[in-house]
Amino acid sequence: MVKKKILDNNALYTIIAILIGFVAGAIVLALAGINPATTYGKLFDSIFGQTKYLVYSVVYGVPLIFAGLGVAFSFRTGVFNIGAEGQFVVGALVSCVLGIKLDLPAVIHVPLCILAAAAAGALWSMIAGVMKVKRGINEVLSFIMLNWIAFYLSNYVVNLKGIKADGKEATVDILESARILFPKEILTATGCKSFNYGIILAVAAAIAIWFIINKTTLGYELRSVGFNRFAATYGGINANAAILKAMAISGAMAGLGGAMQILGNQMRIAQFASQEGYGFQGITVALIAGSNPIGCIISGLFYGAMKYGGQKLSLVGAPKEVLDIIMGTIVIFIALSHILKKLLSGRGK
Amino acid sequence: MDRTSHADMSQVAIEMREIVKKFGDFTANDHINLKVHRGEVHAILGENGAGKSTLMNVLYGLYRPTSGEIYVNGKKEEIRDPSHAIELGIGMVHQHFMLVQPFSVTENIILGMEPVKGIRVDMKTARAKVEELSKRYNMQVDPDAHIEDISVGMQQRVEILKVLYRGADILILDEPTASLTPQEIQELIEIIHHLTADGKSVILITHKLKEIKACADCCTIIRQGKYIGTVNVPEVTEQDLASMMVGRNVEFKVQKKQLEPGEVVLDVKDIHGKDYRGVEILKGLSLNVRRGEIVGLAGVDGNGQSELVEILTGLRKGESGSVKMNGKEIFNKTPKEIFDSGVTSIPEDRQKHGLVLDFTVAENLILQNYKKPPFAEKGILKKKKITGHAIELIGSFDIRPEGCEIRPAGTLSGGNQQKVIIAREITNDSDLLIAVNPTRGLDVGAIEFVHRYIVEQRNKNKAVLLVSFELDEIMSLSDRIEVIFDGKISGSVKGSEADENELGLMMAGGVQHG
Ligand SMILES: Nc1ncnc2c1ncn2[C@@H]1O[C@H](COP(=O)(O)OP(=O)(O)OP(=O)(O)O)[C@@H](O)[C@H]1O
Ligand SMILES: [Mg+2]
């Protein structure tokens, strides 16, 4: 019962933070001479106006759920996976290349692309993990470095012969057999060309992550190291090994996010001009969810909807950057709420 | 010991009336009264989890009372927060120090109330003021030393000076002696004496009845959140205090049957090791513990006992030497390998090594065994079994409050946190139990209880290595006492023949024995 109360409280704080985010966005809009009511009206309409919009919002949410799961999982183990961005990119890249280059029946092709992306993400994250564990190099630094390496690696691969599409700054499309789109009937019925199995996988992944954290000995290990690595070590847990495992799983999630984006929605990778930010958005998703994997589904969908709906804001003359302000404010206030809660619980009533 | 009282019974400094403090449905303070006079040392006594710290946190403005009134110097006050308490002349030294490690002593004392000259901190005035205070109350500190370099005793003096610097007339000391050595405790009692001579009042929380007898005028007793009574300390014995607090008679002496020790379980040979600064602190120490034997390791803090235990439990790597457990080499193995070889330990630092404070009590109770059946099968945790195990231990080790298996360990009172560790380590039932200050912060009832458990391990033919700053504890439990001095064993006596003075001398490096 007590537990439930606290949960409710958390949700309450989150909702308040979200409201404050929208208020902040409105203030900025008003200051810029744009009518906030019209803007938010447009935003709302662009998400809920038609079934198609809603479905697209879900499609946009899927990779963010995965990125969020990766970051949330790392938080629970006391590591800050700021490298989800890079892991996402290598996951996308590997699934894209395999999707183009292999010619297999779908039942093999799809799982292969997905698993390879997970492995690539895990590996990318483990590089930072090994450097941390073996050499004591702060993971935040190596993560940021790896993000850029992934960025340039992707741009390099995109331009390779046999992968690059003629006359475009992008790869050719992946083969039909690698795509994870829902059957034609569903696509026509919903009006969304990119509706895919990703959402089912995302929910399954969130449940799996929740299960790992709370119900398995592995989760026990990882949490104990995250909370107090001294006591964990004292209790016989190998803290370094636990950190590596956590980083691998975290990276795998981000890598899967990349695969979902390619196999379910984009079908190709374009040359990047700047970092796309899925990994960073994953941090926001994890924070809004309070690092709760099930919460990541909701916050991932929320962010996805904002991203999708936000694209149409220019129609009413509002810059889509206002969404960054809203999301940023939400994150700040959620962070503040943790401090606030500490103060309140210390003081009692 | 000086027992002159400075209490002025005509002036009430603090009065707390009918204080109630609830946490949710749980009542931590249930109509508690407290009256403290000017110049008085007022002890608060109660079992672990009785609500002492909670009451003091209410007085210091950290918690708002659910109901009840507080009078400061006769005037009714609603204490909003600690800064308000400080304004009213109330200062508190918490059990866990809150000093900024890399800062100097002076910087820590003036933190938040720095004298300024223009826009710069006036260090000269600050330093002079700190020196003046430390002279007035006879508290030796080095104003320029950095916190990380000074002893625990001196850190405590810094905490007290910090409170005095803020102009406190009423000082709350929450278990100030729990982590001090006997020498440092003596010094603290002197300091308290100087404070009361100057008209300050001191509220002292301690589990050590000796200290209450040595320096308190009055003592208020709390049991399970309820007010039991207030007594004049000179009129009662330690035994009276103990019975009032626990509600039954307490055995101070441990009953131990005769036992012939068996074969050697732990064999430590010629250990060399360094401390955190890289200075050699263990200089060829050898020691053994046999079955059915409690070996007490006595020594002044800093002679290598912490490092020895860390090496024995795998938390620190030694330089050279050999540690055999039932004949098997475990020197510099991992904590897990050492645990599996039959070593279990009650660690020195309860919050750092002993517990994951954010884990529930139930989760903490399986720390070394979370992978083993019945707590897990095929990598899946068995929640029912884990909870059942916890409920059982909470019952048999009297961990309070009841039903705490689902609470984070960090919300338990200090003494009950210690009981969680003890319950876990004793039920591991390993061949060797290493206990470091196992009763630190425990009330007399709980101490009796823990001592009985330790003796029971020995009676079950296990080996016990007891490391403690409490000479009384060492003397009453040990079959054999080994004295550690300057990184080596400097002498050995039979427990039954130990004499406090002689031990004291050996600990200071005086006599060679055995
Ligand atoms: N913030 C809190 N939330 C919930 N329960 C609490 C909180 N603080 C204390 N308690 C409970 O109140 C009771 C009294 O705790 P308190 O810390 O005052 O005990 P204590 O007398 O100081 O014990 P000890 O001698 O072990 O330090 C305990 O049962 C504890 O679990
Ligand atoms: Mg306490």
Coordinates of C-alpha atoms in Angstrom, one line a residue, chain A:
Chain A
M1 CA 0.0 0.0 0.0
V2 CA 2.8 2.4 1.0
K3 CA 4.5 1.4 -2.3
K4 CA 1.5 2.3 -4.3
K5 CA 1.3 5.7 -2.6
I6 CA 4.8 6.5 -3.6
L7 CA 4.2 5.4 -7.2
D8 CA 1.2 7.6 -7.4
N9 CA 3.2 10.4 -6.1
N10 CA 5.9 9.9 -8.7
A11 CA 3.3 9.9 -11.4
L12 CA 1.8 13.1 -10.0
Y13 CA 5.2 14.9 -10.0
T14 CA 5.7 13.8 -13.5
I15 CA 2.4 15.1 -14.7
I16 CA 3.1 18.4 -12.9
A17 CA 6.5 18.6 -14.6
I18 CA 4.9 18.0 -18.0
L19 CA 2.3 20.7 -17.4
I20 CA 5.1 23.1 -16.4
G21 CA 6.9 22.2 -19.6
F22 CA 3.9 23.2 -21.6
V23 CA 3.5 26.4 -19.7
A24 CA 7.1 27.2 -20.3
G25 CA 6.7 26.5 -24.0
A26 CA 3.6 28.7 -24.1
I27 CA 5.5 31.6 -22.5
V28 CA 8.3 31.4 -25.0
L29 CA 5.8 31.2 -27.9
A30 CA 4.0 34.2 -26.5
L31 CA 7.2 36.1 -26.1
A32 CA 8.0 35.3 -29.7
G33 CA 4.6 36.7 -30.7
I34 CA 3.2 33.3 -31.6
N35 CA -0.2 32.4 -30.3
P36 CA 0.4 29.4 -27.9
A37 CA -3.3 28.3 -28.1
T38 CA -3.2 27.9 -31.9
T39 CA 0.2 26.2 -31.7
Y40 CA -0.9 23.7 -29.0
G41 CA -4.2 23.2 -30.8
K42 CA -2.3 22.3 -34.0
L43 CA 0.0 20.0 -32.0
F44 CA -3.0 18.3 -30.5
D45 CA -4.7 18.0 -33.8
S46 CA -1.6 16.6 -35.5
I47 CA -1.4 13.8 -33.0
F48 CA -5.0 13.0 -32.3
G49 CA -6.8 14.4 -35.3
Q50 CA -6.8 11.1 -37.3
T51 CA -6.1 7.5 -36.6
K52 CA -3.3 7.7 -39.1
Y53 CA -1.6 10.4 -37.0
L54 CA -1.9 8.4 -33.9
V55 CA -0.4 5.4 -35.5
Y56 CA 2.4 7.4 -36.9
S57 CA 3.0 8.8 -33.4
V58 CA 3.4 5.2 -32.2
V59 CA 5.8 4.4 -35.0
Y60 CA 7.9 7.5 -34.0
G61 CA 7.8 6.3 -30.4
V62 CA 9.2 2.8 -30.9
P63 CA 12.9 3.7 -31.4
L64 CA 12.6 6.1 -28.5
I65 CA 11.2 3.5 -26.2
F66 CA 14.2 1.3 -27.0
A67 CA 16.7 4.1 -26.5
G68 CA 14.9 5.0 -23.2
L69 CA 15.1 1.4 -22.0
G70 CA 18.8 1.3 -22.7
V71 CA 19.4 4.5 -20.7
A72 CA 17.0 3.5 -17.9
F73 CA 18.7 0.1 -17.5
S74 CA 22.1 1.8 -17.2
F75 CA 20.8 4.2 -14.6
R76 CA 19.6 1.3 -12.5
T77 CA 23.2 0.0 -12.4
G78 CA 24.8 3.4 -11.6
V79 CA 26.2 3.9 -15.0
F80 CA 25.2 6.9 -17.2
N81 CA 24.8 5.6 -20.7
I82 CA 25.2 8.9 -22.5
G83 CA 26.5 6.7 -25.4
A84 CA 23.0 5.5 -26.4
E85 CA 23.3 7.8 -29.4
G86 CA 26.3 6.0 -30.8
Q87 CA 24.9 2.6 -30.0
F88 CA 21.7 3.5 -31.7
V89 CA 23.6 4.6 -34.8
V90 CA 25.7 1.4 -35.1
G91 CA 22.6 -0.7 -34.5
A92 CA 20.9 1.2 -37.3
L93 CA 24.0 0.9 -39.5
V94 CA 24.5 -2.9 -39.0
S95 CA 20.8 -3.7 -39.6
C96 CA 20.8 -1.5 -42.7
V97 CA 23.9 -3.0 -44.3
L98 CA 22.7 -6.5 -43.6
G99 CA 19.2 -5.6 -44.8
I100 CA 20.7 -4.5 -48.1
K101 CA 23.5 -7.0 -48.6
L102 CA 21.9 -10.3 -47.4
D103 CA 19.3 -12.0 -49.5
L104 CA 17.4 -14.4 -47.2
P105 CA 13.9 -15.5 -46.5
A106 CA 12.2 -13.0 -44.2
V107 CA 12.0 -15.4 -41.3
I108 CA 15.7 -15.5 -41.1
H109 CA 16.6 -12.1 -42.5
V110 CA 14.6 -10.1 -40.0
P111 CA 15.8 -11.8 -36.9
L112 CA 19.3 -11.8 -38.1
C113 CA 19.3 -8.0 -38.8
I114 CA 17.7 -7.4 -35.4
L115 CA 20.1 -9.6 -33.4
A116 CA 23.1 -8.2 -35.2
A117 CA 22.0 -4.7 -34.4
A118 CA 21.6 -5.6 -30.7
A119 CA 25.0 -7.2 -30.7
A120 CA 26.5 -4.1 -32.4
G121 CA 25.0 -1.8 -29.8
A122 CA 26.2 -4.1 -27.0
L123 CA 29.7 -4.2 -28.4
W124 CA 29.8 -0.4 -28.9
S125 CA 28.8 0.1 -25.3
M126 CA 31.2 -2.5 -24.0
I127 CA 34.1 -0.6 -25.5
A128 CA 33.4 2.1 -23.0
G129 CA 32.8 -0.5 -20.3
V130 CA 36.1 -2.2 -20.8
M131 CA 37.9 1.1 -20.8
K132 CA 36.2 2.0 -17.6
V133 CA 36.8 -1.3 -15.9
K134 CA 40.3 -2.0 -17.1
R135 CA 41.7 1.5 -17.3
G136 CA 39.5 3.6 -15.1
I137 CA 38.6 5.9 -17.9
N138 CA 35.3 7.8 -17.2
E139 CA 32.6 6.2 -19.3
V140 CA 31.0 9.6 -20.0
L141 CA 34.1 10.7 -21.9
S142 CA 34.5 7.5 -23.9
F143 CA 30.7 7.4 -24.6
I144 CA 30.8 10.9 -26.1
M145 CA 33.9 9.9 -28.2
L146 CA 32.2 6.7 -29.4
N147 CA 29.1 8.7 -30.4
W148 CA 31.2 10.7 -32.8
I149 CA 33.0 7.7 -34.1
A150 CA 29.7 6.0 -34.8
F151 CA 28.5 9.2 -36.5
Y152 CA 31.5 9.3 -38.9
L153 CA 31.5 5.5 -39.3
S154 CA 27.9 5.7 -40.5
N155 CA 28.7 8.5 -42.9
Y156 CA 31.6 6.6 -44.3
V157 CA 29.7 3.4 -44.8
V158 CA 26.7 5.2 -46.4
N159 CA 29.0 6.4 -49.1
L160 CA 30.6 3.0 -49.9
K161 CA 30.0 1.6 -53.4
G162 CA 27.3 -1.0 -53.5
I163 CA 25.5 0.6 -50.6
K164 CA 25.1 4.2 -51.6
A165 CA 22.1 4.9 -53.8
D166 CA 23.0 6.6 -57.1
G167 CA 22.5 10.3 -57.0
K168 CA 21.4 10.4 -53.4
E169 CA 23.2 11.2 -50.1
A170 CA 21.8 7.9 -48.7
T171 CA 22.0 4.2 -48.9
V172 CA 19.8 2.1 -51.2
D173 CA 16.7 0.7 -49.5
I174 CA 16.8 -2.5 -47.6
L175 CA 15.3 -5.6 -49.1
E176 CA 11.6 -6.4 -48.6
S177 CA 12.6 -9.5 -46.7
A178 CA 14.3 -7.4 -44.0
R179 CA 11.4 -5.1 -43.3
I180 CA 9.2 -5.5 -40.3
L181 CA 6.1 -3.8 -41.6
F182 CA 2.7 -5.0 -40.6
P183 CA 0.7 -6.8 -43.4
K184 CA -0.7 -4.6 -46.2
E185 CA -4.2 -4.8 -44.9
I186 CA -3.3 -3.2 -41.6
L187 CA -1.2 -0.5 -43.4
T188 CA -4.1 0.4 -45.6
A189 CA -6.6 0.3 -42.8
T190 CA -4.6 2.6 -40.6
G191 CA -3.4 4.8 -43.4
C192 CA 0.2 4.6 -42.0
K193 CA 2.7 3.2 -44.5
S194 CA 5.3 2.6 -41.8
F195 CA 3.2 0.8 -39.1
N196 CA 5.4 -2.1 -38.0
Y197 CA 6.0 -4.8 -35.5
G198 CA 8.3 -2.6 -33.6
I199 CA 5.7 -1.6 -31.0
I200 CA 5.1 -5.2 -30.1
L201 CA 8.8 -5.8 -29.7
A202 CA 9.2 -2.6 -27.7
V203 CA 6.5 -3.7 -25.2
A204 CA 8.1 -7.1 -25.0
A205 CA 11.5 -5.6 -24.4
A206 CA 10.2 -3.3 -21.7
I207 CA 8.6 -6.3 -19.9
A208 CA 11.8 -8.3 -20.4
I209 CA 13.9 -5.4 -18.9
W210 CA 11.5 -5.0 -16.0
F211 CA 11.7 -8.7 -15.4
I212 CA 15.5 -8.8 -15.5
I213 CA 15.8 -5.9 -13.1
N214 CA 13.3 -7.0 -10.6
K215 CA 13.0 -10.8 -10.8
T216 CA 16.4 -12.2 -11.7
T217 CA 19.7 -12.7 -9.8
L218 CA 21.3 -10.7 -12.6
G219 CA 19.0 -7.8 -11.8
Y220 CA 19.8 -8.2 -8.1
E221 CA 23.5 -8.0 -8.8
L222 CA 23.2 -5.0 -11.1
R223 CA 21.0 -3.0 -8.7
S224 CA 23.2 -3.8 -5.7
V225 CA 26.2 -2.5 -7.6
G226 CA 24.3 0.6 -8.7
F227 CA 23.2 1.4 -5.2
N228 CA 26.3 0.6 -3.3
R229 CA 29.2 -1.1 -5.1
F230 CA 31.2 -1.5 -1.9
A231 CA 28.5 -3.5 -0.2
A232 CA 28.0 -5.5 -3.4
T233 CA 31.7 -6.3 -3.6
Y234 CA 31.7 -7.2 0.1
G235 CA 28.8 -9.5 -0.6
G236 CA 30.9 -11.3 -3.2
I237 CA 29.5 -9.7 -6.3
N238 CA 32.0 -8.8 -9.0
A239 CA 31.2 -5.2 -9.5
N240 CA 33.2 -4.8 -12.7
A241 CA 31.6 -7.8 -14.3
A242 CA 28.2 -6.5 -13.3
I243 CA 28.9 -3.1 -14.8
L244 CA 30.0 -4.7 -18.1
K245 CA 26.9 -6.8 -18.3
A246 CA 24.7 -3.8 -17.6
M247 CA 26.4 -1.8 -20.3
A248 CA 26.1 -4.6 -22.8
I249 CA 22.4 -4.9 -22.2
S250 CA 21.9 -1.2 -22.2
G251 CA 23.8 -0.9 -25.5
A252 CA 21.8 -3.8 -27.0
M253 CA 18.6 -1.9 -26.3
A254 CA 19.9 1.2 -27.9
G255 CA 21.1 -0.8 -30.9
L256 CA 17.7 -2.4 -31.2
G257 CA 16.2 1.0 -31.3
G258 CA 18.3 1.8 -34.3
A259 CA 17.2 -1.5 -36.0
M260 CA 13.5 -0.6 -35.4
Q261 CA 14.0 2.8 -37.0
I262 CA 15.6 1.3 -40.1
L263 CA 13.7 -1.9 -40.6
G264 CA 10.3 -0.5 -39.7
N265 CA 10.3 3.1 -40.8
Q266 CA 13.2 4.6 -42.7
M267 CA 14.4 1.6 -44.8
R268 CA 17.6 3.4 -45.4
I269 CA 20.2 5.6 -43.8
A270 CA 20.9 9.1 -45.0
Q271 CA 24.2 10.9 -44.7
F272 CA 24.1 12.7 -41.3
A273 CA 24.7 16.4 -41.1
S274 CA 24.5 16.3 -37.4
Q275 CA 23.8 13.8 -34.7
E276 CA 20.2 12.7 -34.9
G277 CA 19.7 12.6 -31.2
Y278 CA 17.7 9.4 -30.7
G279 CA 20.1 8.4 -27.9
F280 CA 19.9 11.7 -26.2
Q281 CA 16.2 11.7 -26.5
G282 CA 16.4 8.3 -24.8
I283 CA 17.9 10.0 -21.8
T284 CA 14.8 12.2 -21.6
V285 CA 12.5 9.2 -22.0
A286 CA 14.3 7.4 -19.2
L287 CA 14.2 10.4 -16.9
I288 CA 10.5 11.0 -17.5
A289 CA 9.9 7.3 -16.8
G290 CA 11.8 7.6 -13.6
S291 CA 14.0 4.7 -15.0
N292 CA 11.0 2.4 -14.8
P293 CA 11.0 0.2 -17.9
I294 CA 7.2 0.0 -18.1
G295 CA 7.2 3.8 -17.7
C296 CA 9.5 4.0 -20.7
I297 CA 6.7 2.7 -23.0
I298 CA 4.5 5.6 -22.0
S299 CA 7.2 8.3 -22.0
G300 CA 8.6 6.9 -25.3
L301 CA 5.2 7.1 -26.9
F302 CA 4.7 10.6 -25.5
Y303 CA 8.0 11.8 -26.9
G304 CA 7.3 10.1 -30.2
A305 CA 4.0 11.8 -30.5
M306 CA 5.6 15.2 -29.7
K307 CA 8.1 14.6 -32.4
Y308 CA 5.6 13.5 -35.0
G309 CA 3.1 16.3 -34.2
G310 CA 5.8 18.8 -33.9
Q311 CA 6.7 18.4 -37.5
K312 CA 3.5 20.2 -38.5
L313 CA 4.0 23.2 -36.3
S314 CA 5.6 25.2 -39.0
L315 CA 2.2 25.2 -40.7
V316 CA 1.0 27.7 -38.0
G317 CA 4.3 29.5 -38.0
A318 CA 5.7 28.0 -34.8
P319 CA 9.3 26.7 -34.8
K320 CA 9.5 23.0 -33.9
E321 CA 12.3 23.9 -31.5
V322 CA 9.6 24.9 -29.0
L323 CA 9.3 21.1 -28.4
D324 CA 12.9 21.0 -27.3
I325 CA 12.0 23.8 -24.8
I326 CA 9.1 21.9 -23.6
M327 CA 11.0 18.6 -23.2
G328 CA 13.9 20.3 -21.6
T329 CA 11.8 22.0 -19.1
I330 CA 10.0 18.8 -18.2
V331 CA 13.4 17.1 -17.6
I332 CA 14.6 19.9 -15.4
F333 CA 11.4 19.9 -13.3
I334 CA 11.5 16.1 -13.0
A335 CA 15.1 16.4 -11.8
L336 CA 14.0 19.1 -9.4
S337 CA 11.1 17.0 -8.1
H338 CA 13.6 14.4 -6.9
I339 CA 15.2 17.0 -4.9
L340 CA 11.9 18.4 -3.7
K341 CA 10.7 14.9 -2.7
K342 CA 13.9 14.3 -0.7
L343 CA 13.2 17.6 1.2
L344 CA 9.6 16.8 1.7
S345 CA 10.1 13.2 2.9
G346 CA 12.8 14.4 5.2
R347 CA 10.5 16.9 6.8
G348 CA 7.4 14.7 7.0
K349 CA 4.2 16.4 7.8

